[in-house]
Short mmCIF file of C-alpha atoms in Angstrom, two decimals:
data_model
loop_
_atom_site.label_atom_id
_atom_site.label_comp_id
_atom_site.label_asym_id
_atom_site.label_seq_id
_atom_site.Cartn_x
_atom_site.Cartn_y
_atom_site.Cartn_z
CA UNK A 6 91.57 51.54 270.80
CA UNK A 7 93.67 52.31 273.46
CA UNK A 8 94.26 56.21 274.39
CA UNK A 9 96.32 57.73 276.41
CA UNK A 10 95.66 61.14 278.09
CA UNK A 11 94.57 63.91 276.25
CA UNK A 12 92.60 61.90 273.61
CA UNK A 13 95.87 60.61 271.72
CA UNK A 14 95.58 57.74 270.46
CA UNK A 15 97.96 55.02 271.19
CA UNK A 16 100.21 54.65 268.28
CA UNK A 17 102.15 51.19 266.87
CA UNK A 18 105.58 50.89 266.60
CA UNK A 19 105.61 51.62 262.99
CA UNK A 20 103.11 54.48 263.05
CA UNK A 21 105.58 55.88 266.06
CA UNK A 22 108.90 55.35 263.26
CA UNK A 23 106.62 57.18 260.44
CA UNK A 24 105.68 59.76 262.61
CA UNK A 25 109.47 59.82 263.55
CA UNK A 26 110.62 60.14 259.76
CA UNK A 27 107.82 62.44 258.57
CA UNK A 28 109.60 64.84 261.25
CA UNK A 29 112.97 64.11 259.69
CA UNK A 30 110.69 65.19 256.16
CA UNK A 31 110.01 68.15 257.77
CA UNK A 32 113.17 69.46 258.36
CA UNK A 33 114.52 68.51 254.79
CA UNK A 34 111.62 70.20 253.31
CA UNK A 35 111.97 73.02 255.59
CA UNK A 36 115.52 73.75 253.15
CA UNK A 37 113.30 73.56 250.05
CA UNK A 38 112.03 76.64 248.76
CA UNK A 39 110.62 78.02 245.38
CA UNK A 40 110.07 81.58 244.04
CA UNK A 41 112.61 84.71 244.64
CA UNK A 42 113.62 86.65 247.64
CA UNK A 43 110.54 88.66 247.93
CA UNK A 44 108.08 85.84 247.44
CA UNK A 45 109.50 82.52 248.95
CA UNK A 46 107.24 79.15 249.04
CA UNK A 47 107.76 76.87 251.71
CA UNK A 48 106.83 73.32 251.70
CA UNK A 49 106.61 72.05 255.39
CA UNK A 50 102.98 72.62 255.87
CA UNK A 51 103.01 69.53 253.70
CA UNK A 52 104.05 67.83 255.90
CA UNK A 53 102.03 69.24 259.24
CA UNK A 54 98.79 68.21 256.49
CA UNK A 55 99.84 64.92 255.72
CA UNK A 56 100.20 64.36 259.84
CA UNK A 57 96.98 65.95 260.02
CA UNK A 58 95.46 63.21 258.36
CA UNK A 59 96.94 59.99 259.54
CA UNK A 60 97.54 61.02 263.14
CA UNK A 61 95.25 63.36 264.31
CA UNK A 62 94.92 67.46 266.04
CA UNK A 63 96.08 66.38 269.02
CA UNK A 64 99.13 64.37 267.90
CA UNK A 65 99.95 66.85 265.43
CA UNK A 66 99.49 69.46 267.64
CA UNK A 67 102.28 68.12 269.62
CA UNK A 68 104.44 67.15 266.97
CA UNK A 69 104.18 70.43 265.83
CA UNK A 70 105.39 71.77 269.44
CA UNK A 71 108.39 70.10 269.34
CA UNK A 72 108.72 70.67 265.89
CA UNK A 73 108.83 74.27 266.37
CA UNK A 74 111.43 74.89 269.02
CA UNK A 75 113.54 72.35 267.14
CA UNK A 76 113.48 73.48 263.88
CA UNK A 77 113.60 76.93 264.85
CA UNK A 78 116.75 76.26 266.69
CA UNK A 79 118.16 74.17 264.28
CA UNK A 80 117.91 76.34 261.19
CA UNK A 81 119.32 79.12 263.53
CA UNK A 82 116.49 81.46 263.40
CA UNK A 83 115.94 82.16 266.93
CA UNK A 84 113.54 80.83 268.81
CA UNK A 85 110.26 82.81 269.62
CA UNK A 86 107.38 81.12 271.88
CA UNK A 87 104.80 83.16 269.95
CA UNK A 88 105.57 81.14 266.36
CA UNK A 89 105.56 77.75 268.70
CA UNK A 90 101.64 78.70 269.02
CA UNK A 91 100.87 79.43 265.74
CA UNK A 92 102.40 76.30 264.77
CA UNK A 93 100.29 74.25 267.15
CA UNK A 94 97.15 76.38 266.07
CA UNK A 95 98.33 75.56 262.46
CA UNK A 96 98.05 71.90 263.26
CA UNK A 97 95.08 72.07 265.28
CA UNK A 98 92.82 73.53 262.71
CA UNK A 99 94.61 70.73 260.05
CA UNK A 100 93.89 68.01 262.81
CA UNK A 101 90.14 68.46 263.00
CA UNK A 102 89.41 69.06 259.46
CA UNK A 103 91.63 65.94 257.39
CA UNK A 104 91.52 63.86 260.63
CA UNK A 105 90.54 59.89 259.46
CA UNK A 106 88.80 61.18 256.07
CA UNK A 107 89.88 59.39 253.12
CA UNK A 108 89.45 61.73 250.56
CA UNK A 109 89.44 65.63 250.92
CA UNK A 110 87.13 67.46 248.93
CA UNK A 111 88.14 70.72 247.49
CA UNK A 112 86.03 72.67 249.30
CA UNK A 113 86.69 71.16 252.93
CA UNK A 114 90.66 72.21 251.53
CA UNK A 115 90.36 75.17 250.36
CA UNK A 116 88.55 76.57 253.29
CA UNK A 117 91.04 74.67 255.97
CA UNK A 118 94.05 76.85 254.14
CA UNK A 119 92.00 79.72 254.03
CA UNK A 120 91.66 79.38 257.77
CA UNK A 121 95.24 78.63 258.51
CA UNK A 122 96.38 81.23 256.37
CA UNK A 123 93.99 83.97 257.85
CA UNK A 124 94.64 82.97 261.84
CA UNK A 125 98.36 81.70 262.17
CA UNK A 126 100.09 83.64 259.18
CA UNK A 127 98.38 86.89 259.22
CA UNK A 128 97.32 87.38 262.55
CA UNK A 129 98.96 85.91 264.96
CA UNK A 130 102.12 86.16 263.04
CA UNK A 131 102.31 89.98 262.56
CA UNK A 132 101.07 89.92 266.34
CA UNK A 133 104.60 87.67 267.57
CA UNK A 134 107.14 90.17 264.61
CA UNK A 135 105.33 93.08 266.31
CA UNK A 136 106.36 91.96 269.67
CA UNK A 137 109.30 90.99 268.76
CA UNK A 138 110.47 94.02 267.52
CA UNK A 139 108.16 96.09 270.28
CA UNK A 140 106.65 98.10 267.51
CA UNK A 141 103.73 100.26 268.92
CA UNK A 142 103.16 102.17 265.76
CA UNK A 143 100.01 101.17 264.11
CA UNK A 144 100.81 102.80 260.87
CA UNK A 145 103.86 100.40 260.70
CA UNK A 146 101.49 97.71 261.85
CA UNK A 147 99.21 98.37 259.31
CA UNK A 148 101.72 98.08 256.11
CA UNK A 149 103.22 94.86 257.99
CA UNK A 150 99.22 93.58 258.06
CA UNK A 151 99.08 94.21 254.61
CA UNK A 152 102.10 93.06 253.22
CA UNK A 153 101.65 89.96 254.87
CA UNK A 154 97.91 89.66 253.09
CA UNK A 155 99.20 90.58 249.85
CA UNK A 156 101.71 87.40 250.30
CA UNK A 157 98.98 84.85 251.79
CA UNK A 158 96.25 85.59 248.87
CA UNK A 159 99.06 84.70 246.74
CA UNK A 160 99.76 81.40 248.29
CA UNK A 161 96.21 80.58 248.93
CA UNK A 162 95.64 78.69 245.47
CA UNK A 163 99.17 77.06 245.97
CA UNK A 164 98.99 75.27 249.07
CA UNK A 165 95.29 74.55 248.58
CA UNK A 166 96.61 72.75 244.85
CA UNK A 167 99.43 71.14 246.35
CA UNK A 168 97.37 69.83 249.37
CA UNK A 169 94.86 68.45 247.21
CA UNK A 170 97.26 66.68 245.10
CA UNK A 171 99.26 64.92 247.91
CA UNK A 172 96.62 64.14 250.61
CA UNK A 173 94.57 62.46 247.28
CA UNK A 174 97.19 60.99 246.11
CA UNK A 175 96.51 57.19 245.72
CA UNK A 176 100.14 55.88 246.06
CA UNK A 177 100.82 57.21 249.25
CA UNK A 178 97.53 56.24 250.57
CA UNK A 179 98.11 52.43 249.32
CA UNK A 180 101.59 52.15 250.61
CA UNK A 181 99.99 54.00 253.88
CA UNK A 182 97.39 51.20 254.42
CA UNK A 183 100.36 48.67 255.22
CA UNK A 184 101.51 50.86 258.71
CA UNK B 23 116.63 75.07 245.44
CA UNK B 24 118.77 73.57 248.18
CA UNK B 25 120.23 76.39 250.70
CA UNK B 26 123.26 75.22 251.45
CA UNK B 27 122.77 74.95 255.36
CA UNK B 28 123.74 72.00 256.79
CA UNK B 29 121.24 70.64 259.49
CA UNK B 30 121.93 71.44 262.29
CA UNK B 31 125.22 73.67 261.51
CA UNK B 32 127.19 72.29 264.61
CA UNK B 33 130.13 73.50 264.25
CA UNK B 34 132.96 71.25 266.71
CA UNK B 35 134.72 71.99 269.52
CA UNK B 36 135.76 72.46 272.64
CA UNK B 37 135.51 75.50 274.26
CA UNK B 38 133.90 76.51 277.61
CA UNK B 39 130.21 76.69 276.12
CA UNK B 40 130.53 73.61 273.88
CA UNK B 41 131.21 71.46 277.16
CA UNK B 42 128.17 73.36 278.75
CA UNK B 43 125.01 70.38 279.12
CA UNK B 44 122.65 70.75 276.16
CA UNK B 45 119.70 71.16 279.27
CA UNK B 46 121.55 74.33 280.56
CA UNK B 47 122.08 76.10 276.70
CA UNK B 48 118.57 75.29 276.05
CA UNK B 49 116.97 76.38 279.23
CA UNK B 50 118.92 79.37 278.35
CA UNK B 51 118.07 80.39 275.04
CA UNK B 52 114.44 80.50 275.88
CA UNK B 53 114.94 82.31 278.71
CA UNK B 54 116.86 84.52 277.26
CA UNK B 55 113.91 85.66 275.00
CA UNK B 56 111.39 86.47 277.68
CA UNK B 57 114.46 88.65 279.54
CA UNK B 58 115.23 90.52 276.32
CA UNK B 59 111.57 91.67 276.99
CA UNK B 60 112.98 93.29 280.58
CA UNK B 61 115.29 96.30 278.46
CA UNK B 62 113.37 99.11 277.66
CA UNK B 63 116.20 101.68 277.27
CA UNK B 64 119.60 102.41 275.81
CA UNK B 65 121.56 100.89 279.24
CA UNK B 66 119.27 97.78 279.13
CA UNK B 67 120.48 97.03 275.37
CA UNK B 68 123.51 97.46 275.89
CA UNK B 69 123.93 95.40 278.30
CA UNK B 70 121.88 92.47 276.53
CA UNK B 71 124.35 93.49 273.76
CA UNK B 72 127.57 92.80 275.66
CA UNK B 73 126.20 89.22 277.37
CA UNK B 74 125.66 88.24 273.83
CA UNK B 75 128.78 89.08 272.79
CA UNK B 76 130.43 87.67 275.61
CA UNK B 77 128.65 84.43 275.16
CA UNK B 78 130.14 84.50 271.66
CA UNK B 79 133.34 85.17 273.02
CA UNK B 80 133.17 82.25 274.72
CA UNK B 81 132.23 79.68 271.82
CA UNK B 82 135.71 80.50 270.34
CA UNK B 83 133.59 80.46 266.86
CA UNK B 84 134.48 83.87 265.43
CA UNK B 85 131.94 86.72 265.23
CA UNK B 86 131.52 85.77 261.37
CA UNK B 87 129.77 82.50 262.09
CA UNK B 88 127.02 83.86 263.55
CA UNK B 89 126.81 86.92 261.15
CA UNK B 90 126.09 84.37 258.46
CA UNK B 91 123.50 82.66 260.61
CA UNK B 92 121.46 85.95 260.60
CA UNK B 93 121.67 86.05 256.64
CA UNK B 94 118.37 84.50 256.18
CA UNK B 95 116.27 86.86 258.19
CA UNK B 96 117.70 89.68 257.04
CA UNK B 97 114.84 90.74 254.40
CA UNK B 98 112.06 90.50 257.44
CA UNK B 99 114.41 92.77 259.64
CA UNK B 100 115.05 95.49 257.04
CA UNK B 101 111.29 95.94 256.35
CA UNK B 102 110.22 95.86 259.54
CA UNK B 103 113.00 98.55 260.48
CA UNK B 104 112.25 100.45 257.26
CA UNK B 105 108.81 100.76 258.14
CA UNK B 106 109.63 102.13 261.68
CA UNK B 107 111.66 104.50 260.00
CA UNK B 108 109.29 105.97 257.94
CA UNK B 109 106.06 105.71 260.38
CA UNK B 110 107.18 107.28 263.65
CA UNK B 111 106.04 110.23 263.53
CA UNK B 112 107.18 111.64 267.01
CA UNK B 113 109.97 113.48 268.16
CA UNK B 114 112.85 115.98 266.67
CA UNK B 115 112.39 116.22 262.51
CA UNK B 116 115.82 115.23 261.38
CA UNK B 117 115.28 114.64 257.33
CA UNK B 118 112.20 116.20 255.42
CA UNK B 119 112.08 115.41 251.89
CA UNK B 120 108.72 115.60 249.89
CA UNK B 121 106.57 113.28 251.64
CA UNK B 122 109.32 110.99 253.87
CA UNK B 123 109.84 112.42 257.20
CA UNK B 124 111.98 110.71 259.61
CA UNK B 125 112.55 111.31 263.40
CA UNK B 126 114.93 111.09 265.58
CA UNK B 127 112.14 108.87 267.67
CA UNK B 128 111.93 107.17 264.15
CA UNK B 129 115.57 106.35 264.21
CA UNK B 130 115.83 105.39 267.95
CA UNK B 131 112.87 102.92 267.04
CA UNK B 132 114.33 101.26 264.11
CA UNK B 133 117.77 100.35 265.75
CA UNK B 134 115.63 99.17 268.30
CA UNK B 135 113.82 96.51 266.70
CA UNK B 136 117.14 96.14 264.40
CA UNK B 137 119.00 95.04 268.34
CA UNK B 138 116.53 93.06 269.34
CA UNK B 139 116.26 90.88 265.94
CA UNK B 140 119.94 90.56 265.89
CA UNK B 141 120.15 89.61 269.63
CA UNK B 142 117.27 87.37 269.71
CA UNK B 143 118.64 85.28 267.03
CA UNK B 144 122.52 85.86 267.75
CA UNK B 145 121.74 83.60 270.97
CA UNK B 146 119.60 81.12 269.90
CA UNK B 147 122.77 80.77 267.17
CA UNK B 148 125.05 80.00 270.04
CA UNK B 149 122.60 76.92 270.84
CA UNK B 150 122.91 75.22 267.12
CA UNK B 151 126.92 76.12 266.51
CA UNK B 152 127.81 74.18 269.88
CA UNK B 153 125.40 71.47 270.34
CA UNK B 154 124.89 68.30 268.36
CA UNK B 155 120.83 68.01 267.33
CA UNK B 156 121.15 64.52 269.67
CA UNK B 157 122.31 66.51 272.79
CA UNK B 158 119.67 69.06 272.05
CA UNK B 159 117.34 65.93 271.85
CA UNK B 160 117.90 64.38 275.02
CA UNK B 161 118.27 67.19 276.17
CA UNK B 162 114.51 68.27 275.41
CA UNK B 163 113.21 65.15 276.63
CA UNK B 164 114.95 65.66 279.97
CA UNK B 165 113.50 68.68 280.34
CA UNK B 166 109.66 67.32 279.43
CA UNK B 167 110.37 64.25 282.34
CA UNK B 168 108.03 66.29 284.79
CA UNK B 169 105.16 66.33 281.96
CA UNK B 170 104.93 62.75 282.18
CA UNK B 171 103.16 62.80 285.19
CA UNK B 172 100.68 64.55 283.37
CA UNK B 173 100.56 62.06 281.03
CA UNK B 174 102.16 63.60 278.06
CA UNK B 175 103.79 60.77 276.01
CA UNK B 176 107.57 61.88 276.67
CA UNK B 177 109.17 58.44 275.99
CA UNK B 178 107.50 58.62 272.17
CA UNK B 179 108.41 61.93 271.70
CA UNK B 180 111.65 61.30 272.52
CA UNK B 181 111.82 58.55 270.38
CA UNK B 182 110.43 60.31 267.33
CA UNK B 183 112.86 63.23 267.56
CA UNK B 184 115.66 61.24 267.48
CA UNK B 185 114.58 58.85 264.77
CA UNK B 186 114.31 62.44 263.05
CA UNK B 187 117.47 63.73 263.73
CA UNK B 188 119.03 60.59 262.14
CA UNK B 189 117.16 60.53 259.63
CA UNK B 190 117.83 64.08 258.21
CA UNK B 191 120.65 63.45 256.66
CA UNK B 192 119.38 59.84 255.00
CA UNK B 193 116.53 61.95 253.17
CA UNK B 194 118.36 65.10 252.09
CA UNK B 195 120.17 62.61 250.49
CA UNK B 196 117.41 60.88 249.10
CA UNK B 197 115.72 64.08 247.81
CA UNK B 198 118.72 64.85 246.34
CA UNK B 199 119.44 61.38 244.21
CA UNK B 200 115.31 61.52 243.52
CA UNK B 201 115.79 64.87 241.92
CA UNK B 202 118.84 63.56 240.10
CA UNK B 203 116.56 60.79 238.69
CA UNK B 204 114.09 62.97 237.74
CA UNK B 205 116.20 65.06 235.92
CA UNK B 206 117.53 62.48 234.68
CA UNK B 207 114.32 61.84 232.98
CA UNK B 208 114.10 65.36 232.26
CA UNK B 209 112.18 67.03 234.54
CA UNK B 210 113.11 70.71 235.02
CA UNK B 211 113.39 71.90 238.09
CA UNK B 212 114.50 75.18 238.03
CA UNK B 213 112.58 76.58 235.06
CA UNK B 214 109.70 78.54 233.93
CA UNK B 215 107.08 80.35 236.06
CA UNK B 216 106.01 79.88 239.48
CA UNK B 217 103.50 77.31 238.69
CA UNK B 218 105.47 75.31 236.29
CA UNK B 219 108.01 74.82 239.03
CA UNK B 220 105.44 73.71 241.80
CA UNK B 221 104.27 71.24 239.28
CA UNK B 222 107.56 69.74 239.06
CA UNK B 223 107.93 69.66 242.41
CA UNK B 224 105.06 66.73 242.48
CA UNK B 225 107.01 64.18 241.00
CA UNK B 226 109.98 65.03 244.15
CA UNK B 227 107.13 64.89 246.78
CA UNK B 228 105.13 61.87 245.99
CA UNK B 229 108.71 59.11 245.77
CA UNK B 230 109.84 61.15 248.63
CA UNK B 231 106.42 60.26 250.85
CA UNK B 232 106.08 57.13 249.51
CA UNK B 233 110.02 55.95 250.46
CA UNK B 234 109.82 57.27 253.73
CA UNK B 235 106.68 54.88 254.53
CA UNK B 236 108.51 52.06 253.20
CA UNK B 237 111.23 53.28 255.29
CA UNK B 238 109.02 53.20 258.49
CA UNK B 239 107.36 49.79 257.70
CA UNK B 240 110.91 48.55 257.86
CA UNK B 241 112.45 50.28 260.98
CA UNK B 242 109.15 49.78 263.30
CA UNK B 243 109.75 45.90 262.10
CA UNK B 244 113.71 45.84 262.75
CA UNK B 245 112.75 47.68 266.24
CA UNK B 246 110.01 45.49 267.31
CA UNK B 247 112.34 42.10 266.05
CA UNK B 248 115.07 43.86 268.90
CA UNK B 249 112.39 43.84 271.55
CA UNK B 250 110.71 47.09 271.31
CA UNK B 251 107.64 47.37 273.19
CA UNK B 252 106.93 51.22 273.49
CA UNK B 253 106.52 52.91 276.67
CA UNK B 254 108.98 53.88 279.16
CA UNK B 255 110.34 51.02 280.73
CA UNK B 256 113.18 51.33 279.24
CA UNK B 257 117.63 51.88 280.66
CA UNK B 258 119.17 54.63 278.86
CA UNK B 259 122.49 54.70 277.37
CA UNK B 260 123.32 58.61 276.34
CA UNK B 261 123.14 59.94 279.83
CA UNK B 262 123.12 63.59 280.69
CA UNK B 263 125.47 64.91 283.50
CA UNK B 264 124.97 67.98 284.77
CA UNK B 265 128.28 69.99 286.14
CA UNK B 266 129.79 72.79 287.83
CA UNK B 267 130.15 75.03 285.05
CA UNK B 268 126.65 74.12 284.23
CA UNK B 269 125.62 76.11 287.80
CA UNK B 270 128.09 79.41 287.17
CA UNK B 271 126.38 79.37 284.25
CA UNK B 272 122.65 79.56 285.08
CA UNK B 273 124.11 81.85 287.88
CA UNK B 274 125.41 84.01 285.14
CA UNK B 275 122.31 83.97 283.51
CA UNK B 276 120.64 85.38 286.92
CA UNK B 277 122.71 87.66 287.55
CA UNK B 278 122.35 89.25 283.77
CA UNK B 279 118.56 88.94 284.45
CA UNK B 280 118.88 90.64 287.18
CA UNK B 281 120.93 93.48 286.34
CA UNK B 282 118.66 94.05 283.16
CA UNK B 283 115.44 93.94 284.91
CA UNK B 284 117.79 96.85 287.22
CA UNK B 285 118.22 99.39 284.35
CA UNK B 286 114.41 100.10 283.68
CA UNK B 287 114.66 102.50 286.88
CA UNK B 288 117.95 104.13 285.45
CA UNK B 289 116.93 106.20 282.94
#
């Protein structure tokens, strides 16, 4: 196994064009959303799971890097370096739990999302709007805490289900073992 | 289900800013969020305001183009303004009604985070409209060259991103003629609760994972049939020149900087 710096593991040609297209999968998916206004569910930490698993924290913690600025450029939402480190904590805490394991129990899941969920989205999230917007208030930092709470407990169950459906899911993991 | 944004939303042309290098817009547009930071008074925004606006001017796009660009954000910027409104507590009382009180401090506040929003994604707009996602990808892997010395991977990276951008467009189609199929079969997409549509979103996912691994099994063996051997000892073809325009520019950009950081002693 040959590494190269930083613990990342050399990759093949064709895990280099899957990692490539997975990206690409990302920024479809990224268009894809479910629910109303109010209560949108995105799909793209799909795919920052899925490259958990087959590639690794440290890969997908740069993938997710570039990821960021890209996509955040791209869909014209202004790019922020605060959101760039919640995506590469995102990936991080992905990385070291579904790293190399073929099968991901429901309780390794569920606790990964609740992780995820608690750090990047509610933390350091409403940390990066508050600076953003330079908001001192705590009062209005409060209700943005709590809105944002309200709207991860909700999606806690989701992405843990849909998670657990596509990281187990035996087709992709067949057609997988041939990269 | 689909927004209809194109990827990318480049819009063509050929105005002073779409000539600029891709390096130079996005050296910019991250700068320009850590100077935003510098203007903490009513001089200091409106000056940020007017270099925006200027930098507009010069993508000959029409204020409307990047007016729709700020659509999708608009939700996160009302609440957040909303609750400035109503929580700042300091200052003049301008409205009191039962238990909503709001400030002039209130109001100052709220327009402030409303500017900054708008501003911060306003020019990171400018970046998408007038750059095609390949410039903005050799562009980013110019700008990572001195990381390679510290052994980041730059070469793949580079690589991956634009096997990405090219592929975009290849799987929103695919998505879309999967979804098609499946509806064909008569799967529902846009129908009943919550969970009933995230269930039916399985049956979109799993083809679309599965195709893009047979897709990646094929290109890494058409690559490595043409030679490819990884690593960085490779000619390039797209190659980036920098220009004059590129320097008034980032000169611009200094100046504006500098000026900015100037107004925090003028109040």
């Amino acid at each position: 196994m040959k590494t190269l710096a930083y613990g990342l593991p050399r990759l093949r040609t064709k895990q280099l064009a899957l990692l490539g297209i997975l990206m690409a999968l990302q920024l479809v998916i990224s268009r894809f959303s479910l629910g109303t206004a109010t209560l949108k569910v995105g799909f793209t930490f799909l795919i920052v799971g899925i490259i958990a698993k087959w590639y690794g924290p440290y890969w997908g913690m740069l993938v997710a890097t570039v990821m960021d600025v890209i996509s955040s450029l791209m869909n014209g939402y202004g790019y922020f370096w605060g959101f760039t480190i919640s995506a590469i904590v995102a990936a991080g805490i992905y990385g070291f739990s579904f790293y190399g394991r073929q099968t991901i129990s429901w309780l390794r899941l569920i606790i990964t999302v609740f992780l995820v969920l608690l750090i990047v989205n509610v933390m350091l999230n409403t940390l990066w709007v508050t600076m953003i917007g330079n908001i001192h208030n705590m009062q209005t930092i409060m209700s943005l805490l709590w809105l944002r709470i309200i709207k991860q407990v909700i999606f806690w169950p989701i992405q843990s289900i849909l998670l657990y459906f596509l990281l187990n899911n035996k087709t992709i993991e067949e057609v997988h073992r041939k990269i | 289900m689909f927004s209809n944004m194109i990827i990318g939303r480049y819009m063509p042309g050929n105005s002073w800013i779409h000539r600029l290098d891709a390096r130079t817009k996005l050296v910019l547009s991250i700068a320009f969020i850590f100077v935003i930071f510098f203007a903490n008074n009513v001089i200091g925004y409106v000056i940020a305001t007017l270099f925006t606006l200027f930098a507009i001017m010069l993508t000959g796009l029409g204020v409307g183009v990047f007016i729709r660009g700020v659509r999708p954000l608009i939700l996160l910027m009302l609440i957040t303004t909303l609750l400035q409104l109503f929580f700042v507590q300091t200052g003049d009382v301008l409205v009191h009604w039962w238990f909503i009180k709001i400030t002039t401090d209130g109001v100052i506040n709220s327009i402030v985070v409303f500017v900054r929003f708008m501003l911060i994604i306003m020019f990171s707009t400018i970046l998408t409209l007038t750059t095609q996602p390949l410039a903005v990808a050799d562009g980013m892997e110019s700008l990572l060259k001195p990381f390679k010395k510290l052994g980041l991977p730059v070469s793949e990276l580079a690589l991956m991103l634009s096997i990405a951008l090219r592929f975009v467009p290849t799987l929103m189609d695919e998505a879309q003629s999967i979804m098609n199929a499946q509806r064909a079969r008569g799967v529902r997409f846009n129908e009943g609760g919550l969970m009933t549509r995230i269930k039916s979103f399985v049956p979109l996912l799993i083809p679309l994972f599965v195709n893009a691994i047979k897709r990646a099994i094929e290109l890494g063996d058409a690559m490595e049939a043409r030679g490819y051997r990884g690593g960085d000892q490779r000619t390039k073809y797209r190659v980036l020149t920098w220009h004059m325009q590129d320097t008034i520019a980032v000169i611009g950009f200094i100046i504006f900087t500098v000026v900015l950081i100037a107004t925090r002693w003028m109040m």
